[in-house]
XYZ file of C-alpha atoms in Angstrom:
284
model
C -27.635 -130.288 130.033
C -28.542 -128.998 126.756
C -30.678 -127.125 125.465
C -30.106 -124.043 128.400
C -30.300 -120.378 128.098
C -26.735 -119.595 128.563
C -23.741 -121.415 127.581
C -20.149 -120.481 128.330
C -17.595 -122.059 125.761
C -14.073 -122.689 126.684
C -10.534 -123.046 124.394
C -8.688 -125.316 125.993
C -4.846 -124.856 125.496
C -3.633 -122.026 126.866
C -7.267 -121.223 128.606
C -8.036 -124.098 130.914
C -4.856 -125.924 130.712
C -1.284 -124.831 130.851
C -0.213 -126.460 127.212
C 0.101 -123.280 125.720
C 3.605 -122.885 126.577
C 4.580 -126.414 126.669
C 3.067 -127.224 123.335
C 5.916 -124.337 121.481
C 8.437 -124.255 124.286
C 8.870 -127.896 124.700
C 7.531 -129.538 121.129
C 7.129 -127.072 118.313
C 10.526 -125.183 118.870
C 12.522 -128.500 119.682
C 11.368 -130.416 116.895
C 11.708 -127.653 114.034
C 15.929 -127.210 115.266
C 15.662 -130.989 115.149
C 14.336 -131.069 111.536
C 16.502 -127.763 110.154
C 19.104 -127.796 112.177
C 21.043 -124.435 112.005
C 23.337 -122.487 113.359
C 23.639 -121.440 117.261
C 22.964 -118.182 116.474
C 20.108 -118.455 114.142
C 18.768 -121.133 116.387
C 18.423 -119.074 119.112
C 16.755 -116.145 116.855
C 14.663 -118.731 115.602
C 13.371 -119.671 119.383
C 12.998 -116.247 120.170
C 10.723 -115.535 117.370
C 8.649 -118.761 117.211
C 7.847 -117.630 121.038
C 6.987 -114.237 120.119
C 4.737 -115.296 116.892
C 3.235 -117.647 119.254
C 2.760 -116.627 122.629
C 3.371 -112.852 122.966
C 1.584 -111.421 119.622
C -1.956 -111.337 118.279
C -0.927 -114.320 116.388
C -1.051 -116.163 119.824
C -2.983 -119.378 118.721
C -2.493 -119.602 115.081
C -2.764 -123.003 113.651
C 0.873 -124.624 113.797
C 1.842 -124.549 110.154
C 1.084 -121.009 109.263
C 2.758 -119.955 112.570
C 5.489 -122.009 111.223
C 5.671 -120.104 108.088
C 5.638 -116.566 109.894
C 8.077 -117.770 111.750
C 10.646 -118.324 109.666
C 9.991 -115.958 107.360
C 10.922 -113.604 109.954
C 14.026 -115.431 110.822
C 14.808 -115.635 106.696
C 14.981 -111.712 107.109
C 17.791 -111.667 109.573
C 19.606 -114.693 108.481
C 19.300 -114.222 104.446
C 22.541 -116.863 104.131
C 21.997 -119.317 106.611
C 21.971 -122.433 104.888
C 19.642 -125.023 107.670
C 16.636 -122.619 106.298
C 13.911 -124.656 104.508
C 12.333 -123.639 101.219
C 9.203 -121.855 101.787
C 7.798 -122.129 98.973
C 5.614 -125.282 99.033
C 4.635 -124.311 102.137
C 3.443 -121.022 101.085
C 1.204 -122.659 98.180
C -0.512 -125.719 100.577
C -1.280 -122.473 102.841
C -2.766 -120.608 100.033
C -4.619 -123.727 98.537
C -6.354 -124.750 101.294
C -8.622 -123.633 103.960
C -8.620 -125.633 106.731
C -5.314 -126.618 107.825
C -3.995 -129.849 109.535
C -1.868 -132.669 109.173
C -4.182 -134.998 107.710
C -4.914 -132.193 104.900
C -1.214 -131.512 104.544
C -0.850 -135.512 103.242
C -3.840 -134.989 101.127
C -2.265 -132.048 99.387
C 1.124 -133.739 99.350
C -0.424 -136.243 97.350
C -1.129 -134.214 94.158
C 1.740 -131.777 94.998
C 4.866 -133.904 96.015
C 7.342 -132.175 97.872
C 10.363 -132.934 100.086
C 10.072 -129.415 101.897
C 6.096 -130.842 103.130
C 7.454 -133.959 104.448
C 10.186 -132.243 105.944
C 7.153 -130.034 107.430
C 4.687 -133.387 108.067
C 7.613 -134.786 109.875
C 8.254 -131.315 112.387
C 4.823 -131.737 113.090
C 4.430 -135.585 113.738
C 7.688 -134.851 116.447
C 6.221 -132.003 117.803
C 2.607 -133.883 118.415
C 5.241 -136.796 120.069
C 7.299 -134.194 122.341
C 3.870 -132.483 123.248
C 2.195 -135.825 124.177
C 4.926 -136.577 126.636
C 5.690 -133.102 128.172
C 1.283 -133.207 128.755
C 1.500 -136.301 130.525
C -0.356 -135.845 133.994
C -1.067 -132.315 133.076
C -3.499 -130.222 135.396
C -6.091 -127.506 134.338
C -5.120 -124.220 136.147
C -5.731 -123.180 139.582
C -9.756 -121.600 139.566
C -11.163 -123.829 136.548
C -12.911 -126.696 138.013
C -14.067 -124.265 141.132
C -15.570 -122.225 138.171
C -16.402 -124.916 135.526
C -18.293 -126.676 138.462
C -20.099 -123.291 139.585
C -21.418 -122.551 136.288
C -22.101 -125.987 135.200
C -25.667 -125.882 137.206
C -26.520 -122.280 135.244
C -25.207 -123.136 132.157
C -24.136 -125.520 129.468
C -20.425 -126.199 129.182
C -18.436 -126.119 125.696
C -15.002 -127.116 124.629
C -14.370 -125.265 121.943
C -10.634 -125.704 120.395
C -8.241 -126.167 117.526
C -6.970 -129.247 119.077
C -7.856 -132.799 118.295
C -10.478 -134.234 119.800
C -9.002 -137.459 121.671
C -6.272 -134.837 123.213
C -9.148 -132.825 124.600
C -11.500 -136.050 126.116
C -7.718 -137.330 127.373
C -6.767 -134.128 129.328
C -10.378 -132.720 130.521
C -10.594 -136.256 131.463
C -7.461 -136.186 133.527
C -8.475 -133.168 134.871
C -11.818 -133.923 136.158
C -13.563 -131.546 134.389
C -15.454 -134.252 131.941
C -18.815 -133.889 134.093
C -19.006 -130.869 133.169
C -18.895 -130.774 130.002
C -22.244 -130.843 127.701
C -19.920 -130.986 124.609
C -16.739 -131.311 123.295
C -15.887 -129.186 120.035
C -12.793 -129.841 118.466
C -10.886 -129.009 114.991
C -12.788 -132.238 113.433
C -15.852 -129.527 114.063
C -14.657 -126.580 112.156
C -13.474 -123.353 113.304
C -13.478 -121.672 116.428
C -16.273 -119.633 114.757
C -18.306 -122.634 113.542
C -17.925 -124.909 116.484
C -19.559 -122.098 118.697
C -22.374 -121.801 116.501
C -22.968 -125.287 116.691
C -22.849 -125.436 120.491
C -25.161 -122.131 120.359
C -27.711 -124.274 118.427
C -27.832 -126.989 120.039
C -28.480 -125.198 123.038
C -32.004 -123.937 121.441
C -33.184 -120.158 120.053
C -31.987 -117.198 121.755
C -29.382 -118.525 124.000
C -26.914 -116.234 125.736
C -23.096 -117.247 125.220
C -19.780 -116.309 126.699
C -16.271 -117.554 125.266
C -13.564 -118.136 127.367
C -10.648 -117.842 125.587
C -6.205 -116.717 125.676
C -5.839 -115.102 122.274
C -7.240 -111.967 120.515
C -8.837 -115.079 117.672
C -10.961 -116.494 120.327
C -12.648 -113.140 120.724
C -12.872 -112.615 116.974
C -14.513 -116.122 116.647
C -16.854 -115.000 120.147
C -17.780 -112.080 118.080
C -18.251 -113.982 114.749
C -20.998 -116.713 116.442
C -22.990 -113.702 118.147
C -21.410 -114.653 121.783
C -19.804 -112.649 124.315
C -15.866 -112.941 124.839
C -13.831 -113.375 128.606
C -10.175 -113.351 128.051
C -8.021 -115.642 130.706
C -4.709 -113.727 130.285
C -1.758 -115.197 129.693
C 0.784 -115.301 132.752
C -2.153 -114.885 135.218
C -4.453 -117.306 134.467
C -5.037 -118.278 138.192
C -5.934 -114.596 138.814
C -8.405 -114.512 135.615
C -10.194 -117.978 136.676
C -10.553 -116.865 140.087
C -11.924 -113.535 138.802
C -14.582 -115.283 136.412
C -16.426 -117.310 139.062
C -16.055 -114.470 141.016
C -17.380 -111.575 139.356
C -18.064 -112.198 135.995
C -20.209 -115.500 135.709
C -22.605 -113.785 138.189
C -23.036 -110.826 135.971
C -23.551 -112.991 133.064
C -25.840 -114.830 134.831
C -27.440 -112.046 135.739
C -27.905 -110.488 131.915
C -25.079 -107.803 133.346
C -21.742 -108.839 131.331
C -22.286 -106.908 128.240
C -20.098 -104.892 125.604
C -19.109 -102.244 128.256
C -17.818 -104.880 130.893
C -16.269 -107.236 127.931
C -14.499 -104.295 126.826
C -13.034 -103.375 129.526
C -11.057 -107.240 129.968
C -10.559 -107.805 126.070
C -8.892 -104.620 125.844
C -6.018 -105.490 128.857
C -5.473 -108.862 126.445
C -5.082 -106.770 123.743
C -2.777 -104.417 125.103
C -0.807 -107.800 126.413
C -0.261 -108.926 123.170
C 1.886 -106.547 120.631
C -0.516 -106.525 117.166
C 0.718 -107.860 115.063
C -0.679 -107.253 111.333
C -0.084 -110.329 109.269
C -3.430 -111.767 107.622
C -2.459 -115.434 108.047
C -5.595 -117.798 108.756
C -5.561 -119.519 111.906
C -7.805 -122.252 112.643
């Protein structure tokens, strides 16, 4: 359907599907105890504070290995002499040397920097992609997003705009019959948040109107970044949110009506939802 006058771009874990949760509860947490295992005690801090890095903070969304980092430098804080820490070190300087972050640039930095910490790292991440793959299996978008994908869809042209790779994305929207929808598919092959929604701006022609759906206080800051307008689906009622955005809120976009005052008003609830947090790691 492109080029259009409006497009609405959509993150897709955590926004339109429920992998949010599953992809730290039941892959990123199970595979790092797996890879340092650790005492009971530190292994439950540890679970605790991936989920609060993660889900429940402004952080919500960071790219995996950063959030890693955060993570247990937090739990390196509280557990100074547990021994099933890793070294953070290496992990610290691949963070710092880099911008865009992903396994395939973690093995092209391990290349020229060796280390057994990264491949202790390359290998939490390779379970955790395994773990995540088969938790995912059969997974359905929320209640409310085809009803609203496929209401807007005549209006406007449809993004994916996410971190995530792209075959993950083209497998679940797939599964969850929301591919005819979709005039394209931005993934983290495409850049950042920031970058793939300029791209899907521009291809939709000169002074196109855009909305971001999105679950974490970073999809708003990329909205902002590309020129668009932000609609957060809030975590823990994401029925309620959907429902509410082919409701009430695509019709006022629609309409030219959904502006700073209205976006306000929803970004700031998110906001409140998640407890700042006020580290400057880069997320993706």
């Amino acid at each position: 359907m492109i080029p259009a006058a409006f497009l609405i771009g959509i993150d897709s874990d955590g926004t339109a599907f429920d992998s949010m949760n599953i992809k730290h509860l039941d892959a990123f947490i199970p595979a790092a105890l797996e890879i340092w295992p650790m005492g009971a005690e530190a292994a439950a801090h540890f679970t605790e504070i991936e989920k609060t890095v993660n889900l429940f903070s402004s952080l919500r969304g960071i790219n995996r290995f950063p959030g890693l980092l955060e993570a247990f430098e937090r739990l390196e804080k509280e557990f100074p002499e547990e021994k099933g820490l890793p070294l953070l070190d290496d992990l610290r300087a691949y963070l710092e040397g880099t911008t865009r972050y992903s396994p395939a640039t973690l093995r092209a930095w391990m290349e020229d920097h060796p280390s057994g910490e990264l491949e202790r790292v390359l290998a939490w991440s390779d379970r955790a992609d395994e773990l995540f793959a088969k938790a995912c299996e059969g997974l359905m978008p929320y209640p409310g997003v085809r009803e609203a994908v496929e209401k807007a869809w005549p209006s406007a042209a449809i993004a994916v705009v996410s971190s995530a790779a792209k075959a993950g994305l083209e497998k679940d929207w797939a599964a969850g019959g929301l591919t005819p929808y979709v005039d394209c598919m931005m993934s983290q092959e495409d850049g950042s948040k920031t970058a793939q929604l300029r791209k899907a701006m521009s291809l939709c022609g000169d002074n196109v109107k855009a909305l971001m759906l999105g679950d974490t206080d970073s999809d708003g800051v990329s909205a902002h970044e590309a020129g668009a307008l932000f609609y957060p689906i809030m975590p823990g009622d994401e029925a309620a949110s959907w429902k509410r955005f082919g409701e009430e809120i695509l019709p006022l976009f629609l309409a030219g009506k959904y502006g700073p005052e209205e976006e306000a008003k929803y970004y700031g609830k998110l906001k409140q939802f998640l407890s700042f947090n006020k580290s400057s790691q880069k997320s993706s």
